[in-house]
């Protein structure tokens, strides 16, 4: 009865001993049974035991593959380069530049006075403060969106702004049109709110208006969630002509839009906001986390005038209001030029990192933009996203598989997203070189 466990122990030893590598495909169960002189049903129990231990992952129609981590979540002996080697995390994407803390500190010092601190630590309303509304209104005006201060609401971060806006717009069961690859947290937000995500066809210019009309005709769309500027993960920026077509489309159909502009600050020459073309329908979401720092930030949304109170209620009921201290800090950083200096430095930083990608991954199918802090890598055959992610982690590098962004699970792209902003440049360069080697070696060996 324990024969299958003893065989599973041997396979487990091959995995932890490095004789079976992450991403490597195990033979089909019938072939495995013949090789070991056991019944196919016993082979099935061996594979099920390996899955239970977390050593392999099985995929219907594809096979069984070695995973990158041991069952306790810790890397196996053969699955890392060396014990104690820190993970190079290209999943996270929180850009920082040298001297950032020194730039941020002066504006915070006055807030630490006893009288100022007491005021700053008071709770803030969804509408923020007059100073915060004026500062963000000026910021938006420079990006091509004249926004009356009374249309601006504040949250703790952009994720909360997205959640509050969708909650205010759509009842459970409502349909939200999105790009086929979308921000992973929007998938989570939709699940929690009981919303149905509907993928919309895109092309080289952005979301296709006819796809919006077709989806709406099939069953009414309650809203759209779009990332027209430096789309995450593909870096696509919707063309100006396509934005006008989309504006005409949503006007004609009366569909509200949540426009995510989180990364737009990196491309000053990019297209203007969709909200400038359809202010009565578009709810623009942005934040200061990427411009400034993720630990102390402010999200904000610019909503149509007749939707201000509805979105404000959603912010209050969700407990998503911005903190008073963060609001006051943001006002000071926007007013004294700190944000502008950080933005200028991060634009240069992103371009340097994109040059590293272009050099280290030359010859591969990488989709990106010179201004972006991420890249979308369409893997060479026969690699798949899951096995490449496992192989990368075995080399101490974390990347995000395409499945994280895919709206329709059955249409998983064989691609990974590389976040470029959270590790020092020399470390990024070494990681890209390693990943290129993994991709070439695995493709040559038929791994994946």
XYZ file of C-alpha atoms in Angstrom:
448
model
C 0.000 0.000 0.000
C 2.934 2.345 0.671
C 4.754 1.499 -2.578
C 3.535 4.685 -4.246
C 4.879 6.741 -1.316
C 8.327 5.157 -1.621
C 8.383 5.977 -5.334
C 7.204 9.504 -4.567
C 10.056 9.791 -2.033
C 12.573 8.908 -4.761
C 11.154 11.484 -7.167
C 11.136 14.055 -4.351
C 14.808 13.300 -3.709
C 15.559 13.832 -7.400
C 13.836 17.225 -7.205
C 15.542 18.421 -4.019
C 18.851 17.000 -5.232
C 18.700 18.996 -8.447
C 18.417 16.005 -10.799
C 14.945 17.234 -11.748
C 14.930 20.987 -12.297
C 12.112 23.533 -11.851
C 9.956 23.664 -14.947
C 10.999 20.196 -16.113
C 8.148 18.050 -17.406
C 7.612 14.611 -15.859
C 6.729 11.794 -18.269
C 3.065 10.995 -18.880
C 1.684 8.723 -16.182
C 1.451 5.662 -18.451
C 5.070 6.085 -19.538
C 6.063 6.592 -15.892
C 4.207 3.391 -14.958
C 5.998 1.363 -17.636
C 9.389 2.773 -16.632
C 8.896 1.837 -12.969
C 7.045 -1.428 -13.538
C 3.910 -0.311 -11.728
C 0.224 -0.051 -12.592
C -1.036 3.205 -14.168
C -3.286 3.683 -11.134
C -0.226 3.542 -8.871
C 1.547 6.083 -11.078
C -1.471 8.337 -10.650
C -1.160 8.042 -6.859
C 2.574 8.907 -7.079
C 1.821 12.049 -9.048
C -1.020 12.984 -6.707
C 1.330 12.588 -3.731
C 3.936 14.843 -5.362
C 1.241 17.438 -5.993
C 0.112 17.160 -2.367
C 3.685 17.787 -1.217
C 3.847 20.884 -3.378
C 6.744 19.579 -5.475
C 4.990 19.427 -8.838
C 2.030 21.061 -10.537
C -0.287 19.257 -12.940
C -2.070 20.926 -15.844
C -4.885 19.306 -17.762
C -3.814 18.680 -21.333
C -0.235 19.815 -20.722
C 1.368 17.500 -18.214
C 3.046 17.578 -14.819
C 5.913 19.960 -14.079
C 8.427 20.443 -11.274
C 7.707 23.491 -9.137
C 10.259 25.913 -7.731
C 9.556 25.556 -4.006
C 9.412 22.791 -1.470
C 6.134 21.991 0.334
C 6.902 24.200 3.334
C 7.270 27.176 1.002
C 11.050 27.281 1.431
C 13.342 26.800 -1.569
C 14.664 23.267 -1.915
C 18.406 22.675 -1.749
C 18.788 22.464 -5.500
C 16.281 25.174 -6.297
C 18.357 28.179 -5.367
C 21.722 29.456 -6.433
C 23.113 29.549 -2.910
C 21.752 29.519 0.606
C 21.089 32.995 1.879
C 20.999 34.612 -1.571
C 18.317 37.324 -1.419
C 15.515 37.161 -3.958
C 15.736 39.665 -6.814
C 12.119 40.764 -6.923
C 10.974 41.821 -10.386
C 7.345 41.318 -9.378
C 7.198 44.466 -7.254
C 7.467 47.794 -9.016
C 8.042 50.657 -6.583
C 10.517 53.003 -8.272
C 12.926 54.963 -6.113
C 15.824 57.176 -7.122
C 19.044 58.101 -5.313
C 18.538 60.975 -2.897
C 14.769 60.444 -2.716
C 14.604 60.470 1.081
C 16.704 63.634 1.247
C 14.259 65.322 -1.122
C 11.216 64.264 0.884
C 12.468 65.038 4.390
C 12.481 68.880 4.407
C 8.752 69.180 3.753
C 7.978 66.763 6.579
C 10.070 68.532 9.213
C 7.573 71.386 9.847
C 4.788 68.822 10.302
C 6.587 67.385 13.313
C 6.048 70.538 15.378
C 3.547 69.859 18.113
C 0.926 72.313 16.869
C 1.190 71.231 13.209
C 1.298 67.519 14.024
C -1.940 67.658 15.983
C -3.695 69.229 13.019
C -2.174 66.823 10.486
C -3.167 63.736 12.456
C -6.870 64.545 12.357
C -8.988 62.321 10.077
C -9.593 63.644 6.577
C -12.866 63.643 4.681
C -13.258 62.052 1.247
C -13.074 65.567 -0.186
C -9.685 66.091 1.482
C -8.797 69.688 2.260
C -9.075 72.849 0.167
C -5.285 72.959 -0.099
C -5.130 69.333 -1.282
C -7.853 69.872 -3.875
C -6.106 72.952 -5.219
C -2.708 71.217 -5.381
C -4.042 68.160 -7.233
C -6.140 70.324 -9.546
C -2.964 72.162 -10.572
C -1.135 68.857 -11.076
C -3.902 67.542 -13.324
C -4.070 70.747 -15.337
C -0.415 70.279 -16.335
C -1.268 66.810 -17.673
C -4.052 68.124 -19.887
C -7.061 67.750 -17.615
C -8.681 70.924 -16.300
C -10.448 69.623 -13.203
C -12.548 71.738 -10.880
C -11.329 71.165 -7.294
C -14.809 70.148 -6.139
C -14.688 67.120 -8.474
C -11.603 65.660 -6.723
C -11.892 63.018 -3.990
C -9.067 61.406 -1.990
C -8.273 57.878 -0.840
C -5.345 56.175 0.838
C -4.025 54.872 -2.484
C -5.032 54.242 -6.087
C -6.337 50.736 -5.394
C -8.827 52.197 -2.960
C -9.810 54.871 -5.489
C -10.500 52.158 -8.085
C -12.508 50.090 -5.591
C -14.576 53.055 -4.419
C -15.315 54.217 -7.944
C -16.358 50.765 -9.153
C -18.457 50.224 -6.018
C -20.247 53.525 -6.614
C -20.868 52.788 -10.286
C -21.849 49.127 -10.387
C -24.101 46.801 -8.445
C -23.126 43.166 -7.801
C -23.509 41.152 -10.975
C -22.733 44.135 -13.197
C -20.446 43.737 -16.206
C -17.204 45.706 -16.533
C -15.403 45.916 -19.866
C -11.603 45.640 -19.499
C -8.558 44.993 -21.642
C -7.874 41.229 -21.969
C -4.746 41.750 -19.855
C -5.506 43.959 -16.890
C -4.191 45.130 -13.526
C -4.319 42.018 -11.267
C -5.816 43.859 -8.302
C -8.770 44.885 -10.442
C -9.536 41.188 -10.803
C -9.517 40.892 -7.004
C -11.621 44.021 -6.527
C -14.171 42.762 -9.047
C -14.379 39.403 -7.289
C -14.990 41.057 -3.915
C -17.648 43.383 -5.335
C -19.319 40.589 -7.297
C -18.579 42.145 -10.693
C -18.093 40.304 -13.988
C -15.056 41.298 -16.053
C -15.606 41.239 -19.816
C -12.454 41.235 -21.983
C -12.471 43.720 -24.876
C -10.392 43.251 -27.999
C -7.373 45.534 -28.382
C -4.988 46.251 -31.226
C -1.816 48.294 -31.695
C -3.732 51.530 -31.007
C -5.565 50.391 -27.886
C -9.050 49.081 -27.026
C -11.251 48.635 -30.092
C -14.460 50.734 -29.904
C -16.424 48.189 -31.937
C -15.531 45.567 -29.329
C -17.069 47.812 -26.677
C -20.233 48.200 -28.738
C -20.444 44.465 -29.426
C -19.987 43.544 -25.762
C -22.596 46.116 -24.725
C -25.032 44.792 -27.301
C -24.685 41.243 -25.978
C -25.515 42.319 -22.421
C -25.254 45.896 -21.130
C -21.911 46.959 -19.734
C -22.169 48.861 -16.454
C -18.757 50.493 -16.905
C -15.313 50.193 -18.476
C -11.988 50.011 -16.649
C -9.148 51.080 -18.955
C -5.450 51.931 -18.718
C -4.882 54.147 -21.772
C -1.445 55.420 -20.671
C 1.451 52.927 -20.311
C -0.874 49.991 -19.861
C 0.210 47.505 -17.211
C 1.606 44.995 -18.273
C 2.083 45.696 -21.999
C 3.194 49.371 -21.815
C 0.806 50.237 -24.669
C -0.367 53.843 -24.818
C -3.670 54.333 -26.615
C -3.328 56.647 -29.606
C -4.995 60.065 -29.631
C -7.221 59.046 -32.528
C -8.363 55.903 -30.747
C -9.109 57.908 -27.587
C -11.429 60.176 -29.583
C -13.169 57.108 -31.025
C -13.573 55.628 -27.547
C -14.942 58.922 -26.240
C -17.503 58.983 -29.060
C -18.390 55.348 -28.344
C -19.017 55.746 -24.610
C -20.964 58.973 -25.247
C -23.175 57.195 -27.751
C -23.761 54.195 -25.478
C -23.803 56.097 -22.179
C -21.177 53.852 -20.538
C -19.178 55.316 -17.615
C -15.416 54.725 -17.589
C -12.797 54.309 -14.868
C -9.545 55.597 -16.391
C -6.399 54.437 -14.608
C -3.557 56.964 -15.095
C -1.155 55.636 -12.441
C 1.864 55.439 -14.768
C 1.030 58.303 -17.125
C 3.404 60.721 -15.359
C 6.380 58.898 -16.892
C 5.449 59.949 -20.429
C 4.916 63.705 -20.637
C 4.501 63.515 -24.415
C 1.788 60.874 -24.195
C -1.828 61.276 -25.182
C -4.164 63.444 -23.077
C -6.538 61.817 -20.594
C -9.727 60.248 -21.874
C -11.383 62.216 -19.079
C -10.619 65.426 -20.984
C -12.673 64.124 -23.930
C -15.602 62.722 -21.944
C -15.669 64.514 -18.561
C -19.311 63.639 -17.958
C -18.600 59.895 -18.057
C -14.961 59.298 -17.156
C -13.747 58.817 -13.579
C -9.976 59.373 -13.625
C -7.877 57.564 -11.005
C -4.295 58.463 -10.093
C -2.014 58.603 -7.064
C 1.324 59.840 -5.805
C 2.761 56.433 -4.862
C 4.755 55.918 -8.061
C 5.723 59.578 -8.278
C 6.795 59.791 -4.636
C 6.971 56.642 -2.482
C 4.586 53.779 -1.669
C 4.815 54.049 2.102
C 3.261 57.485 2.499
C 0.948 58.278 -0.356
C -2.403 59.584 -1.513
C -4.780 58.298 -4.148
C -7.296 60.516 -5.853
C -10.118 60.325 -8.342
C -11.662 63.012 -10.524
C -15.332 62.233 -11.018
C -18.160 63.764 -13.060
C -19.872 66.523 -11.149
C -23.101 64.596 -10.680
C -21.226 61.560 -9.279
C -19.222 63.277 -6.545
C -21.501 62.427 -3.645
C -22.045 58.811 -4.747
C -18.300 58.140 -4.956
C -17.688 60.022 -1.694
C -20.210 57.729 0.034
C -18.363 54.705 -1.318
C -15.066 56.083 -0.008
C -16.554 56.633 3.446
C -18.341 53.284 3.644
C -15.225 51.409 2.541
C -13.018 53.202 5.056
C -10.827 54.322 2.170
C -10.283 57.986 3.041
C -6.756 59.363 2.892
C -4.924 60.064 6.125
C -4.613 63.685 7.172
C -0.834 63.472 7.599
C -0.385 61.995 4.112
C -2.599 64.703 2.608
C -0.642 67.472 4.296
C 2.671 65.952 3.212
C 1.397 65.649 -0.365
C 0.357 69.296 -0.428
C 3.823 70.357 0.699
C 5.641 68.079 -1.774
C 3.480 69.304 -4.638
C 3.876 72.920 -3.615
C 7.646 73.052 -3.090
C 8.576 71.263 -6.339
C 9.608 67.976 -4.711
C 7.167 65.938 -6.790
C 8.339 67.586 -10.007
C 11.983 66.833 -9.183
C 11.209 63.205 -8.356
C 9.184 62.793 -11.541
C 12.023 64.165 -13.656
C 14.507 61.801 -11.987
C 12.228 58.772 -12.399
C 11.646 59.501 -16.076
C 15.402 59.380 -16.645
C 15.725 56.300 -14.437
C 13.015 54.392 -16.335
C 14.683 55.136 -19.666
C 18.036 53.858 -18.397
C 16.424 50.657 -17.214
C 14.643 50.191 -20.531
C 18.007 50.459 -22.261
C 19.208 47.613 -20.034
C 16.210 45.537 -21.121
C 16.852 46.298 -24.782
C 20.488 45.259 -24.441
C 20.210 42.217 -22.177
C 17.108 40.765 -23.848
C 18.062 41.578 -27.438
C 16.652 39.017 -29.820
C 13.675 38.156 -27.619
C 10.082 39.288 -28.153
C 9.811 42.033 -25.538
C 6.984 44.580 -25.655
C 7.621 47.784 -23.768
C 7.914 51.544 -24.003
C 11.072 53.623 -23.464
C 9.240 55.479 -20.666
C 7.848 52.481 -18.777
C 9.000 50.787 -15.583
C 7.984 47.328 -16.789
C 8.318 45.053 -19.802
C 6.132 42.287 -21.222
C 8.249 39.350 -22.356
C 6.633 36.904 -24.782
C 8.658 33.778 -24.072
C 10.319 31.668 -26.741
C 8.840 28.230 -27.410
C 8.495 25.847 -25.744
C 8.579 27.909 -22.516
C 5.309 28.601 -20.738
C 4.731 31.330 -18.201
C 4.381 29.030 -15.186
C 7.447 26.913 -15.848
C 9.593 29.920 -16.731
C 8.469 31.656 -13.529
C 9.498 28.541 -11.582
C 12.851 28.368 -13.362
C 13.497 32.064 -12.740
C 12.750 31.654 -9.054
C 15.157 28.734 -8.933
C 17.813 31.270 -9.949
C 16.705 33.672 -7.222
C 14.578 35.957 -9.433
C 10.839 36.601 -9.048
C 8.840 37.558 -12.143
C 5.087 37.813 -12.678
C 3.511 35.198 -14.967
C 1.027 36.264 -17.609
C -1.732 34.385 -15.799
C -1.798 37.141 -13.162
C -3.037 39.649 -15.748
C -5.241 37.432 -17.903
C -8.990 38.036 -17.573
C -10.000 34.745 -19.234
C -8.119 31.848 -17.567
C -8.254 29.637 -20.660
C -6.374 32.220 -22.719
C -3.185 32.337 -20.715
C -0.347 34.040 -22.596
C 3.105 32.460 -22.543
C 4.640 35.653 -21.242
C 5.918 37.253 -18.039
C 6.012 40.806 -16.799
C 9.280 42.234 -15.564
C 9.000 45.026 -13.000
C 12.063 47.212 -13.420
C 11.729 49.791 -10.679
C 12.338 48.069 -7.345
C 15.946 46.841 -7.551
C 19.240 48.724 -8.077
C 20.398 48.982 -11.679
C 23.461 46.698 -11.340
C 21.282 44.011 -9.772
C 18.691 44.470 -12.518
C 21.364 44.073 -15.196
C 22.598 40.808 -13.664
C 19.051 39.505 -13.286
C 18.242 40.239 -16.930
C 21.400 38.447 -18.039
C 20.449 35.430 -15.928
C 16.900 35.369 -17.269
C 18.158 35.571 -20.841
C 20.404 32.578 -20.187
C 17.558 30.610 -18.606
C 15.321 31.350 -21.610
C 17.962 30.315 -24.140
C 19.059 27.169 -22.282
C 15.511 26.000 -21.650
C 14.410 26.609 -25.221
C 17.446 24.758 -26.542
C 16.784 21.828 -24.214
C 13.058 21.714 -24.924
C 12.162 22.639 -21.318
C 8.772 24.149 -20.628
